[in-house]
Amino acid sequence: MLNTLLKATITGLLCALISTVYADSRADPRADKDAFQGYFKEKFPSVEFNDFQNGVYAIDPASREQWQEIEEFPPYELAIKEGQKLFNEPFNNGKTYVDCLPDGGIGTAQSYPRFDREKGQVVTLALAINNCRVANNEKRLPYKQGEIAALLAYLAYTSRGKPFEIKIETDGALAAYQKGKTFYYARRGQLNMACAHCHVDNAGKVMRTDILSPGIGHVTHFPVYRARWGSMGTLHRRFEDCNKKVRAKPFKAQGEEYRNLEYFMAYMSNGIGANGPGSRQ
Amino acid sequence: MRSAKTTTFALSAVFIMAGSAFTANSLAAVDYASDIQQGKKIAFSRSKGNCLACHAIAGGKLPGNIGPPLHGIKKRYPKKNRLRAQIVDATVNNPFTIMPPFGKHGVLTEDELDKVVEFIYSL
């Protein structure tokens, strides 16, 4: 009896403690980021901080070697060229992306997603591209592959080496960040797993044959040419795959959920150099 | 004539009964072994248990290393129902676990769970 009471009290106290810590961290993206990055630095002490941009190849020397050979003739090179062509092609009204993307688009990938105060929502670079098209009476591009991936590959390329610098400056931005964070830690699907289960708690471990990559640096190298896809794909295409893996219904590419998720993830990668596009198995 | 018939009848009834008792017994043994065999199949199948994704298990290829290797299970779980509970819903023991709640979320049916338990218990 006493034992049960004691246990209950301790559990109660622990819960109170955990929720206090949680409540505090909710409002403080910077503290979240320091803790997130600190966790991975401690877990992988031999990885140089900026090298987390390379995903699983930062932590697995064996697959890194194979990957480096592939990168000598990168399978995304064509996409960069196609993206450049598409980017410079004027719309029917004679204007171009440079006229309408914020800051001209070139060399800005590391600053996306941004929070748009007027629209009250997170704007990813992919969404900015389509917003730009719609403003110039062009059709929206589909978000998972094809022309959008080529455009993003080109723009990512023009940002290479620039450290990620995501900003959270308003209450609206903070709320969107918070939603993204909640998504990242929420269990989902029949298999009941959160992003954090695989890419935080178990990063570096082997799931069947896959080494799980660290969640830090996930956004820096997208879009990617993925051998399993046999084509270029966007970050949100990859989100869909990871949702399906746990038998959860994926969300819409560039829907609010994935944009907020990307906002959170990109903020967690602040300070790491942009290195997209990439190639993956 | 009549009584001879009855005797034969009675005798064969005894034979049939004995026969069926015998069959039932060996069937139970066969069933048990085949439960373990079927449990193994379910545990190893990617679309069912996929336990190998996270656990090394004797006889299984390309295991992951997220959970502990599964062997000497009877020592860890002398009671089968506790082992079953761990597979039905691992979050009861550890709210933060990555291990899927195979029973609670209907990943495996009751029958499949029983067989997986027999298999894991045999390790």
PDB file of N, CA, C and O in Angstrom, chain A residues 18 187 189-193 197-198 201-202 204-209 212 247, chain B residues 46-47 50 52-53 62-66 95-98 100-101 105-107:
ATOM      1  N   ILE A  18       8.675  16.822 -15.720  1.00  0.00           N
ATOM      2  CA  ILE A  18       8.807  16.709 -17.165  1.00  0.00           C
ATOM      3  C   ILE A  18       7.969  17.770 -17.859  1.00  0.00           C
ATOM      4  O   ILE A  18       8.425  18.447 -18.765  1.00  0.00           O
ATOM      5  N   ARG A 187       3.804  10.178 -32.178  1.00  0.00           N
ATOM      6  CA  ARG A 187       3.680   8.828 -32.711  1.00  0.00           C
ATOM      7  C   ARG A 187       2.621   8.827 -33.801  1.00  0.00           C
ATOM      8  O   ARG A 187       1.621   9.527 -33.707  1.00  0.00           O
ATOM      9  N   GLY A 189       0.743   6.341 -37.165  1.00  0.00           N
ATOM     10  CA  GLY A 189       0.622   5.126 -37.964  1.00  0.00           C
ATOM     11  C   GLY A 189       0.403   3.870 -37.129  1.00  0.00           C
ATOM     12  O   GLY A 189       0.505   3.887 -35.897  1.00  0.00           O
ATOM     13  N   GLN A 190       0.113   2.777 -37.838  1.00  0.00           N
ATOM     14  CA  GLN A 190      -0.128   1.510 -37.153  1.00  0.00           C
ATOM     15  C   GLN A 190       1.102   1.087 -36.347  1.00  0.00           C
ATOM     16  O   GLN A 190       0.983   0.493 -35.295  1.00  0.00           O
ATOM     17  N   LEU A 191       2.293   1.440 -36.855  1.00  0.00           N
ATOM     18  CA  LEU A 191       3.506   1.043 -36.144  1.00  0.00           C
ATOM     19  C   LEU A 191       3.891   2.020 -35.036  1.00  0.00           C
ATOM     20  O   LEU A 191       4.864   1.806 -34.310  1.00  0.00           O
ATOM     21  N   ASN A 192       3.149   3.129 -34.946  1.00  0.00           N
ATOM     22  CA  ASN A 192       3.217   3.957 -33.738  1.00  0.00           C
ATOM     23  C   ASN A 192       4.579   4.618 -33.481  1.00  0.00           C
ATOM     24  O   ASN A 192       5.044   4.664 -32.352  1.00  0.00           O
ATOM     25  N   MET A 193       5.196   5.105 -34.524  1.00  0.00           N
ATOM     26  CA  MET A 193       6.515   5.718 -34.321  1.00  0.00           C
ATOM     27  C   MET A 193       6.525   7.192 -34.725  1.00  0.00           C
ATOM     28  O   MET A 193       5.824   7.596 -35.647  1.00  0.00           O
ATOM     29  N   HIS A 197      11.803   8.917 -33.009  1.00  0.00           N
ATOM     30  CA  HIS A 197      12.196   7.564 -32.624  1.00  0.00           C
ATOM     31  C   HIS A 197      13.335   7.063 -33.503  1.00  0.00           C
ATOM     32  O   HIS A 197      14.295   6.471 -33.031  1.00  0.00           O
ATOM     33  N   CYS A 198      13.185   7.298 -34.808  1.00  0.00           N
ATOM     34  CA  CYS A 198      14.187   6.777 -35.730  1.00  0.00           C
ATOM     35  C   CYS A 198      15.379   7.712 -35.885  1.00  0.00           C
ATOM     36  O   CYS A 198      16.514   7.266 -35.916  1.00  0.00           O
ATOM     37  N   ASP A 201      16.380   9.250 -31.239  1.00  0.00           N
ATOM     38  CA  ASP A 201      16.687   8.201 -30.248  1.00  0.00           C
ATOM     39  C   ASP A 201      17.600   7.120 -30.824  1.00  0.00           C
ATOM     40  O   ASP A 201      18.508   6.644 -30.149  1.00  0.00           O
ATOM     41  N   ASN A 202      17.309   6.683 -32.052  1.00  0.00           N
ATOM     42  CA  ASN A 202      18.026   5.536 -32.600  1.00  0.00           C
ATOM     43  C   ASN A 202      18.940   5.874 -33.773  1.00  0.00           C
ATOM     44  O   ASN A 202      19.365   4.979 -34.509  1.00  0.00           O
ATOM     45  N   GLY A 204      21.971   6.235 -35.972  1.00  0.00           N
ATOM     46  CA  GLY A 204      23.219   5.478 -35.931  1.00  0.00           C
ATOM     47  C   GLY A 204      22.991   3.979 -35.763  1.00  0.00           C
ATOM     48  O   GLY A 204      23.868   3.180 -36.054  1.00  0.00           O
ATOM     49  N   LYS A 205      21.801   3.609 -35.301  1.00  0.00           N
ATOM     50  CA  LYS A 205      21.513   2.174 -35.176  1.00  0.00           C
ATOM     51  C   LYS A 205      21.012   1.622 -36.510  1.00  0.00           C
ATOM     52  O   LYS A 205      20.664   2.384 -37.418  1.00  0.00           O
ATOM     53  N   VAL A 206      20.958   0.307 -36.571  1.00  0.00           N
ATOM     54  CA  VAL A 206      20.550  -0.343 -37.813  1.00  0.00           C
ATOM     55  C   VAL A 206      19.124  -0.846 -37.704  1.00  0.00           C
ATOM     56  O   VAL A 206      18.791  -1.564 -36.758  1.00  0.00           O
ATOM     57  N   MET A 207      18.286  -0.446 -38.670  1.00  0.00           N
ATOM     58  CA  MET A 207      16.941  -0.991 -38.750  1.00  0.00           C
ATOM     59  C   MET A 207      16.904  -1.877 -39.986  1.00  0.00           C
ATOM     60  O   MET A 207      16.988  -1.385 -41.105  1.00  0.00           O
ATOM     61  N   ARG A 208      16.845  -3.182 -39.736  1.00  0.00           N
ATOM     62  CA  ARG A 208      17.016  -4.164 -40.806  1.00  0.00           C
ATOM     63  C   ARG A 208      18.338  -3.921 -41.524  1.00  0.00           C
ATOM     64  O   ARG A 208      19.370  -4.269 -40.990  1.00  0.00           O
ATOM     65  N   THR A 209      18.329  -3.244 -42.665  1.00  0.00           N
ATOM     66  CA  THR A 209      19.617  -3.014 -43.322  1.00  0.00           C
ATOM     67  C   THR A 209      19.987  -1.533 -43.387  1.00  0.00           C
ATOM     68  O   THR A 209      21.064  -1.188 -43.846  1.00  0.00           O
ATOM     69  N   LEU A 212      20.173   4.388 -39.546  1.00  0.00           N
ATOM     70  CA  LEU A 212      19.289   5.551 -39.395  1.00  0.00           C
ATOM     71  C   LEU A 212      20.105   6.828 -39.282  1.00  0.00           C
ATOM     72  O   LEU A 212      20.988   6.946 -38.423  1.00  0.00           O
ATOM     73  N   ARG A 247       3.242   2.920 -41.724  1.00  0.00           N
ATOM     74  CA  ARG A 247       1.846   2.676 -42.102  1.00  0.00           C
ATOM     75  C   ARG A 247       0.918   3.793 -41.640  1.00  0.00           C
ATOM     76  O   ARG A 247      -0.167   3.546 -41.109  1.00  0.00           O
TER      77      ARG A 247
ATOM     78  N   ARG B  46       8.376  -9.508 -43.335  1.00  0.00           N
ATOM     79  CA  ARG B  46       8.447  -8.041 -43.326  1.00  0.00           C
ATOM     80  C   ARG B  46       7.083  -7.392 -43.180  1.00  0.00           C
ATOM     81  O   ARG B  46       6.947  -6.303 -42.626  1.00  0.00           O
ATOM     82  N   SER B  47       6.063  -8.056 -43.731  1.00  0.00           N
ATOM     83  CA  SER B  47       4.741  -7.422 -43.694  1.00  0.00           C
ATOM     84  C   SER B  47       3.975  -7.780 -42.421  1.00  0.00           C
ATOM     85  O   SER B  47       2.922  -7.222 -42.158  1.00  0.00           O
ATOM     86  N   ASN B  50       8.019  -8.580 -38.594  1.00  0.00           N
ATOM     87  CA  ASN B  50       9.247  -7.863 -38.970  1.00  0.00           C
ATOM     88  C   ASN B  50      10.126  -7.608 -37.749  1.00  0.00           C
ATOM     89  O   ASN B  50      10.747  -6.545 -37.646  1.00  0.00           O
ATOM     90  N   LEU B  52      12.839  -8.812 -37.016  1.00  0.00           N
ATOM     91  CA  LEU B  52      14.261  -8.722 -37.393  1.00  0.00           C
ATOM     92  C   LEU B  52      14.683  -7.293 -37.719  1.00  0.00           C
ATOM     93  O   LEU B  52      15.865  -6.982 -37.715  1.00  0.00           O
ATOM     94  N   ALA B  53      13.726  -6.440 -38.006  1.00  0.00           N
ATOM     95  CA  ALA B  53      14.072  -5.038 -38.264  1.00  0.00           C
ATOM     96  C   ALA B  53      14.846  -4.482 -37.076  1.00  0.00           C
ATOM     97  O   ALA B  53      15.715  -3.632 -37.238  1.00  0.00           O
ATOM     98  N   LEU B  62      20.082 -10.659 -41.677  1.00  0.00           N
ATOM     99  CA  LEU B  62      20.115  -9.195 -41.716  1.00  0.00           C
ATOM    100  C   LEU B  62      19.282  -8.520 -40.621  1.00  0.00           C
ATOM    101  O   LEU B  62      18.385  -7.750 -40.901  1.00  0.00           O
ATOM    102  N   PRO B  63      19.598  -8.835 -39.369  1.00  0.00           N
ATOM    103  CA  PRO B  63      18.823  -8.204 -38.302  1.00  0.00           C
ATOM    104  C   PRO B  63      19.293  -6.782 -38.036  1.00  0.00           C
ATOM    105  O   PRO B  63      20.437  -6.427 -38.336  1.00  0.00           O
ATOM    106  N   GLY B  64      18.403  -5.964 -37.482  1.00  0.00           N
ATOM    107  CA  GLY B  64      18.794  -4.650 -36.988  1.00  0.00           C
ATOM    108  C   GLY B  64      19.313  -4.784 -35.563  1.00  0.00           C
ATOM    109  O   GLY B  64      19.329  -5.882 -35.003  1.00  0.00           O
ATOM    110  N   ASN B  65      19.723  -3.656 -34.959  1.00  0.00           N
ATOM    111  CA  ASN B  65      20.238  -3.713 -33.583  1.00  0.00           C
ATOM    112  C   ASN B  65      19.594  -2.680 -32.676  1.00  0.00           C
ATOM    113  O   ASN B  65      20.199  -2.168 -31.757  1.00  0.00           O
ATOM    114  N   ILE B  66      18.337  -2.380 -32.971  1.00  0.00           N
ATOM    115  CA  ILE B  66      17.638  -1.359 -32.182  1.00  0.00           C
ATOM    116  C   ILE B  66      17.167  -1.920 -30.841  1.00  0.00           C
ATOM    117  O   ILE B  66      17.276  -1.262 -29.810  1.00  0.00           O
ATOM    118  N   PRO B  95       6.907   3.764 -21.881  1.00  0.00           N
ATOM    119  CA  PRO B  95       6.073   4.675 -22.680  1.00  0.00           C
ATOM    120  C   PRO B  95       6.815   5.280 -23.878  1.00  0.00           C
ATOM    121  O   PRO B  95       6.187   5.759 -24.807  1.00  0.00           O
ATOM    122  N   PHE B  96       8.132   5.274 -23.834  1.00  0.00           N
ATOM    123  CA  PHE B  96       8.894   5.923 -24.913  1.00  0.00           C
ATOM    124  C   PHE B  96       9.429   4.932 -25.935  1.00  0.00           C
ATOM    125  O   PHE B  96      10.135   5.310 -26.861  1.00  0.00           O
ATOM    126  N   THR B  97       9.117   3.664 -25.771  1.00  0.00           N
ATOM    127  CA  THR B  97       9.723   2.650 -26.639  1.00  0.00           C
ATOM    128  C   THR B  97       9.377   2.849 -28.109  1.00  0.00           C
ATOM    129  O   THR B  97       8.304   3.365 -28.443  1.00  0.00           O
ATOM    130  N   ILE B  98      10.294   2.425 -28.959  1.00  0.00           N
ATOM    131  CA  ILE B  98      10.055   2.471 -30.408  1.00  0.00           C
ATOM    132  C   ILE B  98       9.318   1.212 -30.862  1.00  0.00           C
ATOM    133  O   ILE B  98       8.735   1.159 -31.929  1.00  0.00           O
ATOM    134  N   PRO B 100       6.722  -1.354 -31.855  1.00  0.00           N
ATOM    135  CA  PRO B 100       5.296  -1.190 -32.171  1.00  0.00           C
ATOM    136  C   PRO B 100       4.393  -2.043 -31.272  1.00  0.00           C
ATOM    137  O   PRO B 100       4.780  -3.143 -30.885  1.00  0.00           O
ATOM    138  N   PRO B 101       3.197  -1.542 -30.952  1.00  0.00           N
ATOM    139  CA  PRO B 101       2.240  -2.305 -30.142  1.00  0.00           C
ATOM    140  C   PRO B 101       1.482  -3.282 -31.028  1.00  0.00           C
ATOM    141  O   PRO B 101       0.393  -2.981 -31.514  1.00  0.00           O
ATOM    142  N   HIS B 105      -2.453  -2.310 -31.723  1.00  0.00           N
ATOM    143  CA  HIS B 105      -2.713  -1.653 -33.004  1.00  0.00           C
ATOM    144  C   HIS B 105      -3.100  -2.617 -34.125  1.00  0.00           C
ATOM    145  O   HIS B 105      -3.106  -2.249 -35.292  1.00  0.00           O
ATOM    146  N   GLY B 106      -3.375  -3.866 -33.747  1.00  0.00           N
ATOM    147  CA  GLY B 106      -3.861  -4.810 -34.742  1.00  0.00           C
ATOM    148  C   GLY B 106      -2.868  -5.133 -35.855  1.00  0.00           C
ATOM    149  O   GLY B 106      -3.264  -5.504 -36.945  1.00  0.00           O
ATOM    150  N   VAL B 107      -1.574  -4.992 -35.570  1.00  0.00           N
ATOM    151  CA  VAL B 107      -0.572  -5.382 -36.571  1.00  0.00           C
ATOM    152  C   VAL B 107      -0.631  -6.895 -36.750  1.00  0.00           C
ATOM    153  O   VAL B 107      -0.515  -7.413 -37.856  1.00  0.00           O
TER     154      VAL B 107
END
